[in-house]
């Protein structure tokens, strides 16, 4: 990593065209905020302490949204234009030498390769600046690149100030610049708000540098989609789709099978191991990590989860901040949340919810259960319909279930409660007291049988039907 590169990211604007109460750079595409996506690209060429984000609108929220530690922030209290934003960053840059990269905070699709290419051109040509350009079908709203006879950049003309002839230029400024830092800072104060919008235009720096006999070269990038600037939610959706397609392509090329990749939603930081299969419409979000040879069923939504190797997640499992260790088998229709953890070779079946609960190795809860605030040992069988009553209306209480416990179907376990190893709970029990190891606990009304009752009832019914009377059955 070149220690001489400083990156300034412009992220102070509100983004009026988003029609939002939220600052533009806080909107998300590809599973992270626009600003974090730009920072991600910048980190390929500079360390965090050489990256300065200029914040203004909702400065505190924007700062808090940046996950990488060590990024520097500068504040632009009033948004007087992109040139003014860079002036505001001046006090925060670690040095005024080397190269200065300036990036718009609303360009989340920028690729690290492009930044490297820009820096290389700047280096090799020994010029004052190099700027990325691209040709777009519809240049509306963008600053136009005006080239001189030597194919250097003569100026950037903002859409609002462009002549009819300039408006026809399809080569535009996407907002990705590389300058010789010393020259840039020497002349930045020459930018004035001398234009229709009364803003300090960063783009005026091209003409200013030329006035001082310096040269700025264009670096034309063929793929215009990489340089899309987000101004509206329609463009946000376009960026999101492109970022997700990049992510699925990257995973497939690394050995992950994705069925109908255009239907899945996989966030940028998600990791997936080789030979895992992701079925259509699955969503892997946040910091989710999936091991190898696992399967994620259709319609499942996993956020910030850790999934081991050879795990089977059947369709429609919703899990958040939870762990499924290798060999676990979950779903369909299961829910895990708040640090639920299923150990190796566990089975969690349909309509089972685990909240803040650990299920030990080889244990099973196959149908219809609520297990909350429970610590469950290994080889435990949790019968269908089991409920841990963890909440008394005021406080949450813990249920401890030892290794090898058998909990019969439809048991109600009233916490705080301990079932010691090897205990056996009879089906339908309401258990309110601790059960000692290897004991049988039955907590239900005893059954009474009345021989012949059903038969008598039928006969009476037949008789009254014959007499046209209503049946009154006495036990
Ligand atoms: C800018 C460029 C334009 C280019 C386009 C690419 C200028 C004068 N124009 O126009 O040539 O084609 O980007 O998308 O630079 N910002 C601040 N402080 C401010 C104003 C803006 O931090 O006072 C930030 C915004 O948060 C945003 C970025 O700068 O991330 C670009 O601002 P925006 O208003 O979108 O500029 P454009 O009008 O699109
Ligand atoms: Ca813009």
mmCIF file of N, CA and C in Angstrom, residues 114-221:
data_model
loop_
_atom_site.group_PDB
_atom_site.id
_atom_site.type_symbol
_atom_site.label_atom_id
_atom_site.label_comp_id
_atom_site.label_asym_id
_atom_site.label_seq_id
_atom_site.Cartn_x
_atom_site.Cartn_y
_atom_site.Cartn_z
ATOM 1 N N UNK A 114 -9.995 0.431 -10.961
ATOM 2 C CA UNK A 114 -10.062 1.740 -11.614
ATOM 3 C C UNK A 114 -9.239 2.770 -10.845
ATOM 4 N N UNK A 115 -9.309 2.704 -9.518
ATOM 5 C CA UNK A 115 -8.503 3.626 -8.708
ATOM 6 C C UNK A 115 -7.024 3.400 -8.968
ATOM 7 N N UNK A 116 -6.634 2.119 -9.027
ATOM 8 C CA UNK A 116 -5.214 1.813 -9.280
ATOM 9 C C UNK A 116 -4.783 2.327 -10.642
ATOM 10 N N UNK A 117 -5.659 2.128 -11.634
ATOM 11 C CA UNK A 117 -5.332 2.590 -12.986
ATOM 12 C C UNK A 117 -5.163 4.107 -12.994
ATOM 13 N N UNK A 118 -6.044 4.803 -12.301
ATOM 14 C CA UNK A 118 -5.983 6.268 -12.229
ATOM 15 C C UNK A 118 -4.660 6.707 -11.610
ATOM 16 N N UNK A 119 -4.280 6.047 -10.521
ATOM 17 C CA UNK A 119 -3.029 6.399 -9.834
ATOM 18 C C UNK A 119 -1.834 6.108 -10.741
ATOM 19 N N UNK A 120 -1.891 4.965 -11.446
ATOM 20 C CA UNK A 120 -0.787 4.611 -12.358
ATOM 21 C C UNK A 120 -0.609 5.655 -13.446
ATOM 22 N N UNK A 121 -1.716 6.085 -14.035
ATOM 23 C CA UNK A 121 -1.633 7.092 -15.098
ATOM 24 C C UNK A 121 -1.015 8.363 -14.526
ATOM 25 N N UNK A 122 -1.478 8.747 -13.347
ATOM 26 C CA UNK A 122 -0.971 9.955 -12.714
ATOM 27 C C UNK A 122 0.535 9.864 -12.492
ATOM 28 N N UNK A 123 0.973 8.725 -11.973
ATOM 29 C CA UNK A 123 2.395 8.477 -11.739
ATOM 30 C C UNK A 123 3.202 8.550 -13.023
ATOM 31 N N UNK A 124 2.757 7.730 -13.996
ATOM 32 C CA UNK A 124 3.590 7.523 -15.183
ATOM 33 C C UNK A 124 3.666 8.780 -16.030
ATOM 34 N N UNK A 125 2.622 9.580 -16.059
ATOM 35 C CA UNK A 125 2.633 10.765 -16.924
ATOM 36 C C UNK A 125 3.243 11.984 -16.247
ATOM 37 N N UNK A 126 3.492 11.867 -14.929
ATOM 38 C CA UNK A 126 4.077 12.998 -14.183
ATOM 39 C C UNK A 126 3.322 14.298 -14.452
ATOM 40 N N UNK A 127 2.034 14.255 -14.163
ATOM 41 C CA UNK A 127 1.174 15.402 -14.431
ATOM 42 C C UNK A 127 0.515 15.848 -13.126
ATOM 43 N N UNK A 128 -0.145 17.009 -13.188
ATOM 44 C CA UNK A 128 -0.752 17.566 -11.976
ATOM 45 C C UNK A 128 -1.965 16.766 -11.524
ATOM 46 N N UNK A 129 -2.672 16.210 -12.500
ATOM 47 C CA UNK A 129 -3.868 15.471 -12.125
ATOM 48 C C UNK A 129 -4.309 14.496 -13.188
ATOM 49 N N UNK A 130 -5.067 13.509 -12.759
ATOM 50 C CA UNK A 130 -5.701 12.580 -13.693
ATOM 51 C C UNK A 130 -7.127 12.394 -13.185
ATOM 52 N N UNK A 131 -8.074 12.384 -14.108
ATOM 53 C CA UNK A 131 -9.443 12.174 -13.650
ATOM 54 C C UNK A 131 -10.118 11.100 -14.475
ATOM 55 N N UNK A 132 -10.933 10.310 -13.786
ATOM 56 C CA UNK A 132 -11.663 9.267 -14.485
ATOM 57 C C UNK A 132 -12.770 9.918 -15.301
ATOM 58 N N UNK A 133 -12.950 9.417 -16.521
ATOM 59 C CA UNK A 133 -14.082 9.881 -17.334
ATOM 60 C C UNK A 133 -14.754 8.649 -17.923
ATOM 61 N N UNK A 134 -15.980 8.843 -18.375
ATOM 62 C CA UNK A 134 -16.663 7.746 -19.058
ATOM 63 C C UNK A 134 -17.694 8.344 -20.001
ATOM 64 N N UNK A 135 -18.056 7.551 -21.006
ATOM 65 C CA UNK A 135 -19.062 8.044 -21.955
ATOM 66 C C UNK A 135 -20.394 7.405 -21.615
ATOM 67 N N UNK A 136 -21.398 8.244 -21.460
ATOM 68 C CA UNK A 136 -22.708 7.705 -21.076
ATOM 69 C C UNK A 136 -23.732 8.014 -22.153
ATOM 70 N N UNK A 137 -24.754 7.178 -22.201
ATOM 71 C CA UNK A 137 -25.817 7.374 -23.187
ATOM 72 C C UNK A 137 -26.563 8.673 -22.876
ATOM 73 N N UNK A 138 -26.833 8.883 -21.598
ATOM 74 C CA UNK A 138 -27.571 10.074 -21.203
ATOM 75 C C UNK A 138 -26.744 10.888 -20.203
ATOM 76 N N UNK A 139 -26.075 11.945 -20.688
ATOM 77 C CA UNK A 139 -25.178 12.696 -19.798
ATOM 78 C C UNK A 139 -25.886 13.711 -18.907
ATOM 79 N N UNK A 140 -27.204 13.712 -18.915
ATOM 80 C CA UNK A 140 -27.967 14.734 -18.189
ATOM 81 C C UNK A 140 -27.497 14.850 -16.731
ATOM 82 N N UNK A 141 -27.221 16.080 -16.319
ATOM 83 C CA UNK A 141 -26.887 16.335 -14.915
ATOM 84 C C UNK A 141 -25.405 16.250 -14.595
ATOM 85 N N UNK A 142 -24.651 15.559 -15.422
ATOM 86 C CA UNK A 142 -23.224 15.386 -15.138
ATOM 87 C C UNK A 142 -22.398 16.576 -15.644
ATOM 88 N N UNK A 143 -21.230 16.766 -15.034
ATOM 89 C CA UNK A 143 -20.255 17.713 -15.572
ATOM 90 C C UNK A 143 -19.661 17.110 -16.842
ATOM 91 N N UNK A 144 -19.533 17.945 -17.898
ATOM 92 C CA UNK A 144 -19.009 17.439 -19.178
ATOM 93 C C UNK A 144 -17.496 17.659 -19.251
ATOM 94 N N UNK A 145 -16.818 16.661 -19.856
ATOM 95 C CA UNK A 145 -15.370 16.742 -20.036
ATOM 96 C C UNK A 145 -15.079 17.479 -21.342
ATOM 97 N N UNK A 146 -14.359 18.576 -21.237
ATOM 98 C CA UNK A 146 -13.950 19.298 -22.454
ATOM 99 C C UNK A 146 -12.464 19.013 -22.665
ATOM 100 N N UNK A 147 -12.163 18.332 -23.776
ATOM 101 C CA UNK A 147 -10.757 17.978 -24.056
ATOM 102 C C UNK A 147 -10.082 19.058 -24.899
ATOM 103 N N UNK A 148 -8.752 19.158 -24.748
ATOM 104 C CA UNK A 148 -8.021 20.086 -25.611
ATOM 105 C C UNK A 148 -7.444 19.333 -26.808
ATOM 106 N N UNK A 149 -6.610 20.011 -27.632
ATOM 107 C CA UNK A 149 -6.090 19.400 -28.856
ATOM 108 C C UNK A 149 -5.209 18.198 -28.554
ATOM 109 N N UNK A 150 -4.581 18.194 -27.351
ATOM 110 C CA UNK A 150 -3.696 17.069 -27.008
ATOM 111 C C UNK A 150 -4.434 15.966 -26.260
ATOM 112 N N UNK A 151 -5.753 16.055 -26.242
ATOM 113 C CA UNK A 151 -6.573 15.085 -25.524
ATOM 114 C C UNK A 151 -6.358 15.107 -24.018
ATOM 115 N N UNK A 152 -5.911 16.239 -23.512
ATOM 116 C CA UNK A 152 -5.897 16.427 -22.050
ATOM 117 C C UNK A 152 -7.222 17.088 -21.680
ATOM 118 N N UNK A 153 -7.503 17.160 -20.384
ATOM 119 C CA UNK A 153 -8.759 17.787 -19.985
ATOM 120 C C UNK A 153 -8.550 19.301 -19.914
ATOM 121 N N UNK A 154 -9.317 20.024 -20.712
ATOM 122 C CA UNK A 154 -9.223 21.481 -20.694
ATOM 123 C C UNK A 154 -10.045 22.032 -19.528
ATOM 124 N N UNK A 155 -11.228 21.460 -19.367
ATOM 125 C CA UNK A 155 -12.077 21.894 -18.254
ATOM 126 C C UNK A 155 -13.219 20.905 -18.059
ATOM 127 N N UNK A 156 -13.880 21.056 -16.925
ATOM 128 C CA UNK A 156 -15.135 20.329 -16.705
ATOM 129 C C UNK A 156 -16.218 21.401 -16.612
ATOM 130 N N UNK A 157 -17.210 21.267 -17.455
ATOM 131 C CA UNK A 157 -18.292 22.250 -17.437
ATOM 132 C C UNK A 157 -19.519 21.610 -16.806
ATOM 133 N N UNK A 158 -20.012 22.219 -15.729
ATOM 134 C CA UNK A 158 -21.196 21.679 -15.060
ATOM 135 C C UNK A 158 -22.412 21.800 -15.978
ATOM 136 N N UNK A 159 -23.318 20.845 -15.825
ATOM 137 C CA UNK A 159 -24.514 20.799 -16.671
ATOM 138 C C UNK A 159 -25.196 22.171 -16.725
ATOM 139 N N UNK A 160 -25.356 22.771 -15.544
ATOM 140 C CA UNK A 160 -26.078 24.045 -15.449
ATOM 141 C C UNK A 160 -25.392 25.184 -16.223
ATOM 142 N N UNK A 161 -24.074 25.071 -16.355
ATOM 143 C CA UNK A 161 -23.344 26.171 -17.017
ATOM 144 C C UNK A 161 -22.997 25.864 -18.466
ATOM 145 N N UNK A 162 -23.387 24.686 -18.942
ATOM 146 C CA UNK A 162 -22.919 24.249 -20.265
ATOM 147 C C UNK A 162 -23.673 24.931 -21.406
ATOM 148 N N UNK A 163 -22.948 25.197 -22.507
ATOM 149 C CA UNK A 163 -23.569 25.743 -23.717
ATOM 150 C C UNK A 163 -24.268 24.587 -24.439
ATOM 151 N N UNK A 164 -25.185 24.898 -25.366
ATOM 152 C CA UNK A 164 -25.877 23.820 -26.094
ATOM 153 C C UNK A 164 -24.898 22.836 -26.723
ATOM 154 N N UNK A 165 -23.778 23.361 -27.231
ATOM 155 C CA UNK A 165 -22.785 22.483 -27.865
ATOM 156 C C UNK A 165 -22.134 21.572 -26.808
ATOM 157 N N UNK A 166 -21.798 22.159 -25.654
ATOM 158 C CA UNK A 166 -21.180 21.375 -24.578
ATOM 159 C C UNK A 166 -22.147 20.328 -24.017
ATOM 160 N N UNK A 167 -23.433 20.664 -24.014
ATOM 161 C CA UNK A 167 -24.421 19.705 -23.499
ATOM 162 C C UNK A 167 -24.460 18.425 -24.332
ATOM 163 N N UNK A 168 -23.992 18.522 -25.590
ATOM 164 C CA UNK A 168 -24.000 17.332 -26.454
ATOM 165 C C UNK A 168 -22.837 16.385 -26.161
ATOM 166 N N UNK A 169 -21.869 16.838 -25.375
ATOM 167 C CA UNK A 169 -20.714 15.981 -25.039
ATOM 168 C C UNK A 169 -21.187 14.835 -24.138
ATOM 169 N N UNK A 170 -20.810 13.625 -24.544
ATOM 170 C CA UNK A 170 -21.267 12.483 -23.748
ATOM 171 C C UNK A 170 -20.193 11.944 -22.792
ATOM 172 N N UNK A 171 -18.995 12.515 -22.867
ATOM 173 C CA UNK A 171 -17.947 12.118 -21.919
ATOM 174 C C UNK A 171 -18.144 12.960 -20.648
ATOM 175 N N UNK A 172 -18.314 12.276 -19.533
ATOM 176 C CA UNK A 172 -18.691 13.004 -18.316
ATOM 177 C C UNK A 172 -17.692 12.774 -17.176
ATOM 178 N N UNK A 173 -17.872 13.604 -16.154
ATOM 179 C CA UNK A 173 -17.043 13.525 -14.949
ATOM 180 C C UNK A 173 -17.794 12.733 -13.892
ATOM 181 N N UNK A 174 -17.360 11.531 -13.541
ATOM 182 C CA UNK A 174 -18.063 10.751 -12.533
ATOM 183 C C UNK A 174 -17.664 11.122 -11.100
ATOM 184 N N UNK A 175 -16.670 12.009 -10.939
ATOM 185 C CA UNK A 175 -16.301 12.425 -9.582
ATOM 186 C C UNK A 175 -15.238 11.539 -8.952
ATOM 187 N N UNK A 176 -14.223 11.177 -9.745
ATOM 188 C CA UNK A 176 -13.110 10.362 -9.237
ATOM 189 C C UNK A 176 -11.811 11.017 -9.722
ATOM 190 N N UNK A 177 -11.101 11.665 -8.811
ATOM 191 C CA UNK A 177 -9.970 12.509 -9.205
ATOM 192 C C UNK A 177 -8.684 12.088 -8.497
ATOM 193 N N UNK A 178 -7.563 12.286 -9.172
ATOM 194 C CA UNK A 178 -6.265 12.091 -8.530
ATOM 195 C C UNK A 178 -5.411 13.331 -8.830
ATOM 196 N N UNK A 179 -4.950 13.997 -7.770
ATOM 197 C CA UNK A 179 -4.153 15.211 -7.967
ATOM 198 C C UNK A 179 -2.799 15.067 -7.278
ATOM 199 N N UNK A 180 -1.850 15.827 -7.774
ATOM 200 C CA UNK A 180 -0.607 16.016 -7.027
ATOM 201 C C UNK A 180 -1.000 16.861 -5.808
ATOM 202 N N UNK A 181 -0.834 16.291 -4.620
ATOM 203 C CA UNK A 181 -1.390 16.928 -3.419
ATOM 204 C C UNK A 181 -0.831 18.335 -3.205
ATOM 205 N N UNK A 182 0.485 18.485 -3.352
ATOM 206 C CA UNK A 182 1.108 19.789 -3.076
ATOM 207 C C UNK A 182 0.527 20.872 -3.989
ATOM 208 N N UNK A 183 0.414 20.530 -5.307
ATOM 209 C CA UNK A 183 -0.142 21.502 -6.255
ATOM 210 C C UNK A 183 -1.605 21.806 -5.949
ATOM 211 N N UNK A 184 -2.331 20.753 -5.647
ATOM 212 C CA UNK A 184 -3.761 20.933 -5.372
ATOM 213 C C UNK A 184 -3.977 21.901 -4.210
ATOM 214 N N UNK A 185 -3.287 21.634 -3.107
ATOM 215 C CA UNK A 185 -3.511 22.474 -1.915
ATOM 216 C C UNK A 185 -2.970 23.901 -2.114
ATOM 217 N N UNK A 186 -1.933 24.014 -2.947
ATOM 218 C CA UNK A 186 -1.397 25.353 -3.202
ATOM 219 C C UNK A 186 -2.447 26.238 -3.880
ATOM 220 N N UNK A 187 -3.312 25.611 -4.722
ATOM 221 C CA UNK A 187 -4.219 26.421 -5.542
ATOM 222 C C UNK A 187 -5.695 26.319 -5.160
ATOM 223 N N UNK A 188 -6.031 25.486 -4.178
ATOM 224 C CA UNK A 188 -7.454 25.237 -3.890
ATOM 225 C C UNK A 188 -8.199 26.530 -3.528
ATOM 226 N N UNK A 189 -7.522 27.451 -2.874
ATOM 227 C CA UNK A 189 -8.224 28.674 -2.459
ATOM 228 C C UNK A 189 -8.566 29.607 -3.617
ATOM 229 N N UNK A 190 -8.116 29.230 -4.809
ATOM 230 C CA UNK A 190 -8.467 30.032 -5.984
ATOM 231 C C UNK A 190 -9.863 29.686 -6.519
ATOM 232 N N UNK A 191 -10.459 28.622 -5.963
ATOM 233 C CA UNK A 191 -11.828 28.278 -6.381
ATOM 234 C C UNK A 191 -12.789 29.293 -5.768
ATOM 235 N N UNK A 192 -13.649 29.872 -6.587
ATOM 236 C CA UNK A 192 -14.618 30.863 -6.090
ATOM 237 C C UNK A 192 -16.042 30.430 -6.452
ATOM 238 N N UNK A 193 -17.021 30.943 -5.725
ATOM 239 C CA UNK A 193 -18.411 30.556 -6.033
ATOM 240 C C UNK A 193 -18.995 31.429 -7.144
ATOM 241 N N UNK A 194 -18.181 31.596 -8.186
ATOM 242 C CA UNK A 194 -18.506 32.535 -9.235
ATOM 243 C C UNK A 194 -19.291 31.841 -10.356
ATOM 244 N N UNK A 195 -20.487 31.356 -10.033
ATOM 245 C CA UNK A 195 -21.292 30.654 -11.035
ATOM 246 C C UNK A 195 -22.765 30.770 -10.658
ATOM 247 N N UNK A 196 -23.612 30.294 -11.530
ATOM 248 C CA UNK A 196 -25.061 30.441 -11.347
ATOM 249 C C UNK A 196 -25.538 29.878 -10.001
ATOM 250 N N UNK A 197 -24.940 28.740 -9.607
ATOM 251 C CA UNK A 197 -25.380 28.099 -8.369
ATOM 252 C C UNK A 197 -24.746 28.713 -7.118
ATOM 253 N N UNK A 198 -23.816 29.641 -7.321
ATOM 254 C CA UNK A 198 -23.089 30.274 -6.203
ATOM 255 C C UNK A 198 -22.400 29.232 -5.324
ATOM 256 N N UNK A 199 -21.898 28.179 -5.972
ATOM 257 C CA UNK A 199 -21.213 27.114 -5.235
ATOM 258 C C UNK A 199 -19.727 27.094 -5.580
ATOM 259 N N UNK A 200 -18.942 26.557 -4.648
ATOM 260 C CA UNK A 200 -17.525 26.327 -4.924
ATOM 261 C C UNK A 200 -17.426 24.977 -5.641
ATOM 262 N N UNK A 201 -17.129 25.005 -6.930
ATOM 263 C CA UNK A 201 -17.051 23.773 -7.719
ATOM 264 C C UNK A 201 -15.647 23.182 -7.662
ATOM 265 N N UNK A 202 -15.526 21.983 -7.190
ATOM 266 C CA UNK A 202 -14.243 21.280 -7.224
ATOM 267 C C UNK A 202 -13.736 21.170 -8.667
ATOM 268 N N UNK A 203 -14.692 21.029 -9.569
ATOM 269 C CA UNK A 203 -14.345 20.825 -10.980
ATOM 270 C C UNK A 203 -13.614 22.030 -11.585
ATOM 271 N N UNK A 204 -13.729 23.193 -10.942
ATOM 272 C CA UNK A 204 -12.989 24.373 -11.426
ATOM 273 C C UNK A 204 -11.474 24.193 -11.284
ATOM 274 N N UNK A 205 -11.055 23.248 -10.458
ATOM 275 C CA UNK A 205 -9.616 23.029 -10.237
ATOM 276 C C UNK A 205 -8.880 22.665 -11.524
ATOM 277 N N UNK A 206 -9.600 22.070 -12.474
ATOM 278 C CA UNK A 206 -8.939 21.678 -13.726
ATOM 279 C C UNK A 206 -8.436 22.935 -14.445
ATOM 280 N N UNK A 207 -9.335 23.889 -14.622
ATOM 281 C CA UNK A 207 -8.940 25.123 -15.304
ATOM 282 C C UNK A 207 -7.900 25.904 -14.504
ATOM 283 N N UNK A 208 -8.059 25.890 -13.179
ATOM 284 C CA UNK A 208 -7.110 26.619 -12.326
ATOM 285 C C UNK A 208 -5.701 26.045 -12.495
ATOM 286 N N UNK A 209 -5.588 24.723 -12.465
ATOM 287 C CA UNK A 209 -4.266 24.104 -12.621
ATOM 288 C C UNK A 209 -3.676 24.416 -13.993
ATOM 289 N N UNK A 210 -4.523 24.397 -14.997
ATOM 290 C CA UNK A 210 -4.045 24.704 -16.359
ATOM 291 C C UNK A 210 -3.572 26.147 -16.465
ATOM 292 N N UNK A 211 -4.275 27.031 -15.790
ATOM 293 C CA UNK A 211 -3.884 28.439 -15.786
ATOM 294 C C UNK A 211 -2.451 28.583 -15.278
ATOM 295 N N UNK A 212 -2.081 27.655 -14.349
ATOM 296 C CA UNK A 212 -0.710 27.666 -13.825
ATOM 297 C C UNK A 212 0.196 26.726 -14.615
ATOM 298 N N UNK A 213 -0.189 26.442 -15.847
ATOM 299 C CA UNK A 213 0.577 25.611 -16.785
ATOM 300 C C UNK A 213 0.749 24.152 -16.362
ATOM 301 N N UNK A 214 -0.202 23.637 -15.608
ATOM 302 C CA UNK A 214 -0.146 22.207 -15.262
ATOM 303 C C UNK A 214 -1.125 21.435 -16.133
ATOM 304 N N UNK A 215 -0.875 20.113 -16.226
ATOM 305 C CA UNK A 215 -1.710 19.318 -17.116
ATOM 306 C C UNK A 215 -2.552 18.311 -16.334
ATOM 307 N N UNK A 216 -3.758 18.071 -16.827
ATOM 308 C CA UNK A 216 -4.648 17.065 -16.225
ATOM 309 C C UNK A 216 -5.093 16.108 -17.333
ATOM 310 N N UNK A 217 -4.905 14.810 -17.096
ATOM 311 C CA UNK A 217 -5.222 13.825 -18.131
ATOM 312 C C UNK A 217 -6.524 13.088 -17.815
ATOM 313 N N UNK A 218 -7.277 12.749 -18.857
ATOM 314 C CA UNK A 218 -8.475 11.929 -18.633
ATOM 315 C C UNK A 218 -8.107 10.441 -18.621
ATOM 316 N N UNK A 219 -8.772 9.679 -17.797
ATOM 317 C CA UNK A 219 -8.596 8.225 -17.795
ATOM 318 C C UNK A 219 -9.967 7.640 -18.115
ATOM 319 N N UNK A 220 -10.148 7.298 -19.382
ATOM 320 C CA UNK A 220 -11.466 6.872 -19.854
ATOM 321 C C UNK A 220 -11.757 5.426 -19.430
ATOM 322 N N UNK A 221 -12.871 5.253 -18.752
ATOM 323 C CA UNK A 221 -13.291 3.918 -18.328
ATOM 324 C C UNK A 221 -14.472 3.496 -19.199
#
